[in-house]
Coordinates of C-alpha atoms in Angstrom, one line a residue:
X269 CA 185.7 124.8 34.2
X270 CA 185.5 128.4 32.8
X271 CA 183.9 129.0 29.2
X272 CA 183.8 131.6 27.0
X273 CA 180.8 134.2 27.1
X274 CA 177.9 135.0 24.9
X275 CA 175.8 132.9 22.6
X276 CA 177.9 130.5 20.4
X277 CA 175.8 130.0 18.0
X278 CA 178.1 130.0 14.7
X279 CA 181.8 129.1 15.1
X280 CA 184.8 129.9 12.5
X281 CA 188.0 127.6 13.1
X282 CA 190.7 129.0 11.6
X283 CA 193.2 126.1 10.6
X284 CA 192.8 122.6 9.6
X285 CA 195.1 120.6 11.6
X286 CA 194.2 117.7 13.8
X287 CA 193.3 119.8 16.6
X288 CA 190.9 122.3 14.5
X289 CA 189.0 119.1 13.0
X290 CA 188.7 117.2 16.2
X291 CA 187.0 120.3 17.8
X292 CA 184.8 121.2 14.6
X293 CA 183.1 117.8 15.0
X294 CA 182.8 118.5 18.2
X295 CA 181.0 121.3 18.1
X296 CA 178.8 120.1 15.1
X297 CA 178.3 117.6 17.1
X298 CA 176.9 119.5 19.8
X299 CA 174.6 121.6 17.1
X300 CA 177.0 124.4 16.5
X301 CA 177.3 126.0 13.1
X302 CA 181.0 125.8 12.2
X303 CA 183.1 127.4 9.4
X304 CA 186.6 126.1 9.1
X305 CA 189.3 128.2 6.9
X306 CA 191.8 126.8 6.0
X307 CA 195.1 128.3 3.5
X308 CA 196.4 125.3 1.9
X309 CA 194.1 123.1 -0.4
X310 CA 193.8 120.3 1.4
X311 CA 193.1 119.4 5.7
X312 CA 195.6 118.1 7.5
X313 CA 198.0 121.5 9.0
X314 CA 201.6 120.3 9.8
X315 CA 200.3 116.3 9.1
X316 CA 200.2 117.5 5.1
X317 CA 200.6 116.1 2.1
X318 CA 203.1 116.1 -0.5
X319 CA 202.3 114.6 -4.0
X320 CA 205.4 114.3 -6.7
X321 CA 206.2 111.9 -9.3
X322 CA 204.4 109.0 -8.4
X323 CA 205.3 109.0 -4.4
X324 CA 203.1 110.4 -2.1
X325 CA 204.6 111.9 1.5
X326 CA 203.5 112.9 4.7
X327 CA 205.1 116.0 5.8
X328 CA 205.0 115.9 9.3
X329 CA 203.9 113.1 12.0
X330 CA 204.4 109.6 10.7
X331 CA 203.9 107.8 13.8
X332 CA 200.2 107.3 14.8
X333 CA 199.0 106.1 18.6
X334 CA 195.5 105.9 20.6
X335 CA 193.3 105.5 17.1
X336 CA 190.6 105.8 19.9
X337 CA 191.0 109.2 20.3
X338 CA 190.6 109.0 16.1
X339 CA 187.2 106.9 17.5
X340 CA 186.1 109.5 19.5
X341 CA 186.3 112.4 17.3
X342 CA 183.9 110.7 15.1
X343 CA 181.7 109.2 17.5
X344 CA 180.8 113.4 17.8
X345 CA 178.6 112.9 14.9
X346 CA 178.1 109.3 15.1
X347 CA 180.6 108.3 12.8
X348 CA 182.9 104.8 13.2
X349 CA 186.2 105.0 12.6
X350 CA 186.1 101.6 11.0
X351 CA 184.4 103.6 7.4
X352 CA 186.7 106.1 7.1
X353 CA 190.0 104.7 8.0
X354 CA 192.1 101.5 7.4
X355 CA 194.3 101.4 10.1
X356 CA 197.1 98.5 10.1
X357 CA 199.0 97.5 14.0
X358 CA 202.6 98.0 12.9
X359 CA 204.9 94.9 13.9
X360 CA 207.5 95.9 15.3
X361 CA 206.4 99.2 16.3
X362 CA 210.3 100.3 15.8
X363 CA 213.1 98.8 15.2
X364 CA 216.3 100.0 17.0
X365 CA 219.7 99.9 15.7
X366 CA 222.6 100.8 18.0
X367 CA 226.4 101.2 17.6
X368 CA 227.6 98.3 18.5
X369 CA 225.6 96.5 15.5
X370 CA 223.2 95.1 17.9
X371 CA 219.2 95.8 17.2
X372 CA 216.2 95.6 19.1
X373 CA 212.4 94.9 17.8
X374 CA 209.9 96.9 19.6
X375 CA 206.9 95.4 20.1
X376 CA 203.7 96.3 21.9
X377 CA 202.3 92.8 23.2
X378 CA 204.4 93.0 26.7
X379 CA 205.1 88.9 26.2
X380 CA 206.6 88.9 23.2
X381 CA 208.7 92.1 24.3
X382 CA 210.2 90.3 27.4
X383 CA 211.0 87.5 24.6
X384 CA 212.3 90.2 22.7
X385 CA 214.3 91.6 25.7
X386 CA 215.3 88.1 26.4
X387 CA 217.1 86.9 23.1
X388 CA 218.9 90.2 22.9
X389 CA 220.2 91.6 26.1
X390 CA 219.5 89.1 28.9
X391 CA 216.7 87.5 31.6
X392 CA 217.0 90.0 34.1
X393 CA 216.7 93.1 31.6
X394 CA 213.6 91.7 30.5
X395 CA 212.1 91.4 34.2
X396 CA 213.1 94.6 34.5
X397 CA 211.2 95.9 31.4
X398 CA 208.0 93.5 32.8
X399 CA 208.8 96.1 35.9
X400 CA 208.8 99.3 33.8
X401 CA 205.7 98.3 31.7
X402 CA 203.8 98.2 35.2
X403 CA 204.6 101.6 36.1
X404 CA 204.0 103.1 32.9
X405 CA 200.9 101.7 32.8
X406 CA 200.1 103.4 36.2
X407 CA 201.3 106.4 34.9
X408 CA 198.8 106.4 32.3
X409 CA 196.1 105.7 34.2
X410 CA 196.8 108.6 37.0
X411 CA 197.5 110.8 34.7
X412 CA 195.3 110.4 32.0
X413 CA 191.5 112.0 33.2
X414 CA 193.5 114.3 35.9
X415 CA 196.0 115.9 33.8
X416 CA 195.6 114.9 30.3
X417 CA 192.8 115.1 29.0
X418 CA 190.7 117.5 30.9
X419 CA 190.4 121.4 31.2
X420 CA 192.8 122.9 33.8
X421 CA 192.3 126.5 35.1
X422 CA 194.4 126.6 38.1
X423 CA 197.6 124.6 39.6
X424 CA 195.1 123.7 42.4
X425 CA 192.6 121.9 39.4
X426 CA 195.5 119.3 40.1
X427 CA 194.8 118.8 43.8
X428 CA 193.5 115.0 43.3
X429 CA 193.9 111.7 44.4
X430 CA 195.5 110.5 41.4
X431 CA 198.5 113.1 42.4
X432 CA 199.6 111.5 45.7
X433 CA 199.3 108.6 43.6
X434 CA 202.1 110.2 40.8
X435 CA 204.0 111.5 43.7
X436 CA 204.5 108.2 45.1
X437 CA 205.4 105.7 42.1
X438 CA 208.1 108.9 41.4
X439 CA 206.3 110.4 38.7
X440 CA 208.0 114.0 39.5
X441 CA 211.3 112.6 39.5
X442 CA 213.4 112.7 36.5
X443 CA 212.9 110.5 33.7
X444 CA 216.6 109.0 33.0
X445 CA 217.1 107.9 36.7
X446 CA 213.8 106.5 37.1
X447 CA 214.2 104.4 33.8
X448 CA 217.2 102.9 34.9
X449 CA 215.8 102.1 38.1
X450 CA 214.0 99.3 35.9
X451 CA 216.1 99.2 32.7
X452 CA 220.0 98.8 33.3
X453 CA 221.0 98.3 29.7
X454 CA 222.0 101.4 27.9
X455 CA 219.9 99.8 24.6
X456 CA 216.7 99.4 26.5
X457 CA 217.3 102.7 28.5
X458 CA 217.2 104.6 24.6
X459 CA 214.4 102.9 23.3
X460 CA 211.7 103.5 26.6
X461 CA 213.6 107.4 27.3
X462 CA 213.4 109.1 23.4
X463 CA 210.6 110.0 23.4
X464 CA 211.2 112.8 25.3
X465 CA 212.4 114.5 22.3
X466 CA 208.9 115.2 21.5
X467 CA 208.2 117.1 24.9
X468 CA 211.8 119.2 24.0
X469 CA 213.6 118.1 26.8
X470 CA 216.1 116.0 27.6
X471 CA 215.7 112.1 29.2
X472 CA 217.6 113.8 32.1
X473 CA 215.8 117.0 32.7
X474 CA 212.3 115.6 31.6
X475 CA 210.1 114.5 34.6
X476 CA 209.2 110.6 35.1
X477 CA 205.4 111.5 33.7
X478 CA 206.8 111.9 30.1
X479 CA 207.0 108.5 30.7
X480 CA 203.6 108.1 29.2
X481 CA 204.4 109.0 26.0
X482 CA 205.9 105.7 26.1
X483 CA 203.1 103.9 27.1
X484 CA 200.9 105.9 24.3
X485 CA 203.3 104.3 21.6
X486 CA 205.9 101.4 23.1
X487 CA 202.8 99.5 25.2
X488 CA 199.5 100.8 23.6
X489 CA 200.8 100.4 20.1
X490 CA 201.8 101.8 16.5
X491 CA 199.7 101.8 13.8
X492 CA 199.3 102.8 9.8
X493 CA 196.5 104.4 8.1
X494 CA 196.2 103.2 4.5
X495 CA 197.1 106.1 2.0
X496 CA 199.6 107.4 4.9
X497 CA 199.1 109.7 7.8
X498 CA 197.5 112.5 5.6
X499 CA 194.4 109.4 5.4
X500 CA 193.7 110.8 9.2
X501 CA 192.9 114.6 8.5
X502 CA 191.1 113.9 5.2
X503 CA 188.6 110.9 7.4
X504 CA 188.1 113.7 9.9
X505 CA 187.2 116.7 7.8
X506 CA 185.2 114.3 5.5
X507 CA 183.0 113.5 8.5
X508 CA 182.8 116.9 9.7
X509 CA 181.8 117.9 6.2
X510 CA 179.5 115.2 6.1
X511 CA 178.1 116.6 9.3
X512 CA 177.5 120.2 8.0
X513 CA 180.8 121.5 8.7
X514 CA 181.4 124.3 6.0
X515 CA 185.3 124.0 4.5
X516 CA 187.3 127.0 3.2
X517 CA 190.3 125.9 1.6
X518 CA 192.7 127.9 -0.2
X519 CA 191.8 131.0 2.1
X520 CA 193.5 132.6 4.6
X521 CA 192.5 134.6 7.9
X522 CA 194.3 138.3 7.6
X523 CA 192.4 140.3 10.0
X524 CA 189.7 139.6 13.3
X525 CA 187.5 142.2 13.8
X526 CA 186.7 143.1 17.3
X527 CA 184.0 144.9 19.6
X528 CA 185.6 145.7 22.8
X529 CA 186.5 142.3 24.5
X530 CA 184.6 140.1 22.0
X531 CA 185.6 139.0 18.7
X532 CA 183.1 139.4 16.0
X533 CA 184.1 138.6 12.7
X534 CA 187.0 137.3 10.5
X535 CA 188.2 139.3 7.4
X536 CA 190.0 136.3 4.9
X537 CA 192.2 136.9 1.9
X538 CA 190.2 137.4 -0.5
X539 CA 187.9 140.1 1.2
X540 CA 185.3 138.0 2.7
X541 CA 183.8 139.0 6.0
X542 CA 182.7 135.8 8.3
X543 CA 181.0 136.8 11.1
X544 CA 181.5 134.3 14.5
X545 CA 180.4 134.5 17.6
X546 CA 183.0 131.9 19.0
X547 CA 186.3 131.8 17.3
X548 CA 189.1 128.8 17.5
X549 CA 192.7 129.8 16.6
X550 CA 194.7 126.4 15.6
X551 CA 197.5 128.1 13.8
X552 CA 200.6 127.9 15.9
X553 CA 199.9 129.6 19.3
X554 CA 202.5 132.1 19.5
X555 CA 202.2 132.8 15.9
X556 CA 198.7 133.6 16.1
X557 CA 198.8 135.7 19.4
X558 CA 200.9 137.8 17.4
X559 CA 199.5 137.7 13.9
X560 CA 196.0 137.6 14.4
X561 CA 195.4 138.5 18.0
X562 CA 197.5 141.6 17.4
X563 CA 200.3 141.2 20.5
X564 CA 201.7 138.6 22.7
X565 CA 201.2 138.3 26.2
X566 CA 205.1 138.7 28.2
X567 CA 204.4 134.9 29.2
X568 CA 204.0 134.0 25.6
X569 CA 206.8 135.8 24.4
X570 CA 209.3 134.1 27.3
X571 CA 208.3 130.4 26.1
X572 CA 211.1 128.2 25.5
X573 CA 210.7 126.1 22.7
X574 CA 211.9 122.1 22.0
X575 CA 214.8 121.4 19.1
X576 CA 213.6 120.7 15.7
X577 CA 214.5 119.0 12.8
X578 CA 215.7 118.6 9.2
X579 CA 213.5 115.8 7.4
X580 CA 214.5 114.4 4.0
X581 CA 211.1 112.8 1.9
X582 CA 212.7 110.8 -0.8
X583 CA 211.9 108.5 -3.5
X584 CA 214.0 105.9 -3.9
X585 CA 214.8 103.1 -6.2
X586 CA 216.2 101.3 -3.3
X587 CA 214.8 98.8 -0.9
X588 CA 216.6 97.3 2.3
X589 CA 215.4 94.2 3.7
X590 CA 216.6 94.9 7.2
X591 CA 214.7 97.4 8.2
X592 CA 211.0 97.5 9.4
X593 CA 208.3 100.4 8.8
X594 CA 209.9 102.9 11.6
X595 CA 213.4 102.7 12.2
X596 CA 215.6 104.3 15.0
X597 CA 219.4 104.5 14.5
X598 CA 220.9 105.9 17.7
X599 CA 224.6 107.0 17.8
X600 CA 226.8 105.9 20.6
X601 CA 225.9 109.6 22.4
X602 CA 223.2 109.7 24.4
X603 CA 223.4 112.6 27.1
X604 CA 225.8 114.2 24.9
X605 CA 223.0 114.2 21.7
X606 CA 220.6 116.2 24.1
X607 CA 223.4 118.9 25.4
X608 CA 224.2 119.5 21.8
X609 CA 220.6 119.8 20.8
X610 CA 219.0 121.9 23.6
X611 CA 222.2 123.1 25.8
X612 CA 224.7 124.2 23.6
X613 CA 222.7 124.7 20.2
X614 CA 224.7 123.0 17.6
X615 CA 224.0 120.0 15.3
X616 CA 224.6 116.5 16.4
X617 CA 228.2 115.2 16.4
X618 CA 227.0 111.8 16.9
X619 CA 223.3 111.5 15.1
X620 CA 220.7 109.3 16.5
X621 CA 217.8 109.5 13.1
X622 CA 214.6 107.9 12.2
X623 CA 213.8 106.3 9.0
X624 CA 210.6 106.2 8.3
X625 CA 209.5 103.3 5.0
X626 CA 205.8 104.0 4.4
X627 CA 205.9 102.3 1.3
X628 CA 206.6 99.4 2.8
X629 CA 203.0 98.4 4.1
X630 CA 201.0 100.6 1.8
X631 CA 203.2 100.3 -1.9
X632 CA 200.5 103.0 -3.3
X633 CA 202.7 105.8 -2.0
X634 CA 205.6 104.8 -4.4
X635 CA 205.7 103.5 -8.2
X636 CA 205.7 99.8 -8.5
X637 CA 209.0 98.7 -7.1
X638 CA 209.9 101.6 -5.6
X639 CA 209.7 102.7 -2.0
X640 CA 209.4 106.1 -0.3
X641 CA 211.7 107.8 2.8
X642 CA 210.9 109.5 5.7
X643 CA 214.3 110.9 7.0
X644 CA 214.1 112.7 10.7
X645 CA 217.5 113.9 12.0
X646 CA 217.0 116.2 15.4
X647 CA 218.7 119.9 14.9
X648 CA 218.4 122.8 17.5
X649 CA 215.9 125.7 16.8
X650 CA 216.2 128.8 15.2
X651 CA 217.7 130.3 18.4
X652 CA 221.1 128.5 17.2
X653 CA 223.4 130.5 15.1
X654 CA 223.2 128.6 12.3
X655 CA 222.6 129.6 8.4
X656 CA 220.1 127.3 7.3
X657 CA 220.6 129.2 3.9
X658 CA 224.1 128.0 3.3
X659 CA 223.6 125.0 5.8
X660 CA 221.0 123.4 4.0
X661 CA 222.2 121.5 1.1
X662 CA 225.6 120.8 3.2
X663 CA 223.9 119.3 5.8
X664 CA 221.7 117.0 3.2
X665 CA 224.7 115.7 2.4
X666 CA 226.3 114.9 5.4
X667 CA 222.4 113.2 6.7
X668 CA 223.1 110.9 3.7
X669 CA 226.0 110.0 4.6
X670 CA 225.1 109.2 8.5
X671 CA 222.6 106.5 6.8
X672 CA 225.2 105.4 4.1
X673 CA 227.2 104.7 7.4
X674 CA 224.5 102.9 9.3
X675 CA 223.4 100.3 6.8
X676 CA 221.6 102.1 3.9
X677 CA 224.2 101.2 1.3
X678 CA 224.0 103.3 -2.2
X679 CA 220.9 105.6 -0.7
X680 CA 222.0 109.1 -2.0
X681 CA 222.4 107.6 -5.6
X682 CA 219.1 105.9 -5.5
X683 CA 217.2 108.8 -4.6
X684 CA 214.8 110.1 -7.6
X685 CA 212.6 112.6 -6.0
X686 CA 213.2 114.7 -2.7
X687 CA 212.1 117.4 -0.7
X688 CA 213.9 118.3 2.5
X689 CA 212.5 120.9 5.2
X690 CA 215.2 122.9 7.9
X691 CA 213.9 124.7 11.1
X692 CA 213.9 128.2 8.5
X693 CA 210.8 126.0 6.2
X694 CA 209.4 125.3 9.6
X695 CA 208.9 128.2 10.0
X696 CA 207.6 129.4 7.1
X697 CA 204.9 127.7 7.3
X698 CA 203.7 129.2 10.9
X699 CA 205.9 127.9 13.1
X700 CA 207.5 129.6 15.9
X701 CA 211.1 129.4 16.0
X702 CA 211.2 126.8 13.4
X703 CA 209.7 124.1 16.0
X704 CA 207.3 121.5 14.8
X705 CA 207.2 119.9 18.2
X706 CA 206.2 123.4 19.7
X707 CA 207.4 125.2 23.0
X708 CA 209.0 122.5 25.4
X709 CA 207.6 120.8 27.8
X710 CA 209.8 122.2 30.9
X711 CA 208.2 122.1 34.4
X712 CA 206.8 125.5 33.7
X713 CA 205.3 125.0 30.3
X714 CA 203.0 122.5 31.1
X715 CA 200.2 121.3 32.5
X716 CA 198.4 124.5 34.7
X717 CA 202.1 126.0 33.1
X718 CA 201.3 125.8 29.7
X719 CA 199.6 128.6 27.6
X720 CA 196.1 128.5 28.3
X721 CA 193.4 127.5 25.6
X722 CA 191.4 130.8 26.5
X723 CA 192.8 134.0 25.0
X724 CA 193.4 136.3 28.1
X725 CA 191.6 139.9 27.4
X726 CA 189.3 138.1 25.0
X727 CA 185.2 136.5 26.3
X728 CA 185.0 134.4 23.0
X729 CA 188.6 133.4 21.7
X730 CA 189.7 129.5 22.0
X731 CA 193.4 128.1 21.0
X732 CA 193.7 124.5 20.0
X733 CA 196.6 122.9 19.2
X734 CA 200.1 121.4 20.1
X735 CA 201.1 125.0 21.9
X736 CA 198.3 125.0 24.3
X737 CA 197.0 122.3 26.9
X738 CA 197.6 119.3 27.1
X739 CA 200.6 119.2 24.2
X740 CA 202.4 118.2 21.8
X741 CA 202.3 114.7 19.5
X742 CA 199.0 113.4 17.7
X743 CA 196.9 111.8 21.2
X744 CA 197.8 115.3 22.7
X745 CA 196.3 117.6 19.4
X746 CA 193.5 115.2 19.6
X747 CA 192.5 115.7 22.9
X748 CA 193.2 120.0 22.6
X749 CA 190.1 120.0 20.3
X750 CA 188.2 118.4 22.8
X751 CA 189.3 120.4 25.4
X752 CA 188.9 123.7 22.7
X753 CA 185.0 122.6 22.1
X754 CA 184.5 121.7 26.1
X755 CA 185.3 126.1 26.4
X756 CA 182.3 126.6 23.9
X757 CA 180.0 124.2 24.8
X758 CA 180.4 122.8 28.1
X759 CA 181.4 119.0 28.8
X760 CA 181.1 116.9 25.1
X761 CA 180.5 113.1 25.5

């Protein structure tokens, strides 16, 4: 595994998200010195915070999997999880409503899934699912220490057991076809196939390995910090901070100094000079090859990059006894949602959303009676030619009516608070091409495909983060500062 050069004595991390707070107590951990800078005014990146008459939101991931990677982080500085977080199993993970007024609980205990599977669709459909559990869970464990969460230099860093092992459950072939080799409903196929979203490709184009994001949520399980998702960066930089780890919040990076190959300092918005001798970039990687890093590499600036999305955060006056803490409404489309999203561009004909009810196991987030909204509809990218400008408040509207059409009866008037976010807020806040789930995760952007966590031309420059190896999603970030600290320091246990 290659490392950066020099001494490493004192290390600045600019940005912290998930990924730049799992590596700084990392390297604490290993007896680093570590700065963090951070511009907003509280940890957390794109899992932020929003605060507004009495509701408190998350702002980006609201779905939480592997708390042992959470575990693990901590462990760094011999920390337990169990004192900084209160982290509730969700049950049902999801709940999925389709078209034809059917729904489907989601639940991680693979017994009471087949029971599940059983009531709604049929015996045979649940053996089948029994079927699709194993080879997920093989998936998972090839994959995991071979291709996930370890530091890959070259395509032939690959050349291991566990891949003739991939290779012959069908882990290279496509994900749709090899789902319904095990699942022959079309309401089972949705449920164990969406989350390709997340990798920015499409059920049918994604390989069968993306199966494992399945496994990392539909098997493993879903759960809930208290006080929300933000509950996850403020444990981990309070540890960190515990730990030594010096916090600069409020303060931005404008300019690295650099001797020859080797970065040496970082100049920050209000004129401070922080020398480094190690430096880890966590802002958005394409964003800060070109911002800080002063170009971008040809391969950088050919990425391809997954859809994105328009999220409403509402308060509402309104509760709905149907629904469960994450909820799924997928349209009729299926294949057709994708070609819209990724092939030709344009905004969903048919939507397929999440509702998100964090107020629902933790009522601190909303006044007393009151319940708070995560809305998630998929949209293309900035590539589309579409005007978020004059788009925006149009397509607000028409998202509130999709739910008012799937169940969520007087929403829009209930609705005392909002914020909503479109691919051009995305990416305002530092993300390339207005993507929040990063550049896709096509054959030739990931794994030994993927931008590199060492900055090419530079002995001392580290990327963390959902742009760089292994991905995107909260285990993947997780892991990336693991894998940014290994380049520093060698092998952490």
């Amino acid at each position: 595994m290659r490392t950066i050069k020099g001494k490493s004595d004192h290390v600045v991390v600019v940005g912290a998200g998930l990924a730049g707070l799992s590596t700084a107590l990392r390297l604490t951990g290993a007896g680093r010195k570590v700065t963090v800078i951070e511009r907003e005014s509280v940890p957390g990146g794109r899992n932020g915070l929003l605060e507004k008459s009495g509701y408190a939101f998350d702002t980006g991931p609201t779905v939480l999997t592997m708390p042992d990677l959470i575990s693990d982080a901590l462990a760094c500085v011999g920390e337990r999880l169990e004192d900084w977080l209160e982290l509730m199993p969700l049950q049902p993970l999801y709940r999925a409503f389709y078209h034809d007024g059917s729904q489907l609980d989601v639940h991680a205990d693979t017994a009471q899934m087949e029971a599940e599977i059983e009531k709604v669709i049929g015996s045979e459909e649940a053996a089948g699912y029994r079927r699709y559990v194993d080879f997920v869970t093989k998936l998972y464990r090839y994959e995991m220490n071979d291709f996930i969460d370890r530091n890959i230099d070259t395509p032939l860093n690959l050349l291991t057991p566990n891949l003739a092992r991939l290779i012959a459950i069908g882990g290279f072939r496509r994900l749709a076809p090899k789902v319904s080799q095990f699942l022959k409903d079309p309401r089972t196929q949705k449920v164990y196939s969406f989350q390709a979203m997340y990798a920015g490709v499409s059920p049918q184009q994604a390989l069968a390995i993306y199966a494992v994001i399945a496994y990392m949520d539909s098997v493993n399980g879903v759960f809930f910090p208290k006080g929300g998702m933000h509950a996850v960066p403020r444990a981990l930089a309070g540890a960190a901070a515990k730990h030594g780890v010096e916090f600069k919040y409020n303060t931005s990076v404008e300019k690295i100094e650099k001797n020859g190959s080797r970065a040496t300092a970082v100049i920050t918005s209000n004129g401070e000079r922080i020398e480094c001798d190690a430096l880890v970039l966590n802002p958005d990687l394409p964003v800060a090859w070109r911002d800080l890093l002063g170009k971008s590499p040809i391969s950088i600036k050919r990425l391809n990059y997954s859809p994105s999305c328009v999220t409403i955060l509402a308060g509402s006056s309104r509760s709905y006894d149907h629904l469960a803490h994450h909820n799924i409404h997928f349209g009729q489309s299926w294949d057709g949602v994708f070609d819209e999203l990724i092939k030709k561009k344009t905004l969903m004909s048919d939507p397929s959303l999440l509702v998100t009810v964090p107020s629902k196991d933790d009522p601190s987030l909303a006044p007393k009676g009151k319940h708070s909204y995560y809305i998630l509809f998929p949209t293309p990218n900035l590539d589309a030619d579409i005007d978020w400008k004059k788009t925006k408040l149009q397509y607000r509207d028409q998202m509130l009516k999709t739910m008012e059409q799937r169940g969520y009866d007087g929403f829009g008037d209930s609705i005392e608070v909002e914020h909503i976010t479109t691919p051009l807020e995305w990416e305002a806040m530092g993300l390339e091409r207005g993507a929040p789930f990063a550049s896709a995760h096509t054959f030739f952007q990931t794994g030994p495909f993927r931008p590199k966590n060492l900055a090419k031309g530079f002995e001392n420059v580290v990327f963390t983060g959902s742009g760089t190896q292994p991905g995107v999603g909260v285990p993947m970030v997780l892991i990336s500062g693991r894998l940014a600290a290994e380049r520093i320091v060698g092998p952490v246990k």
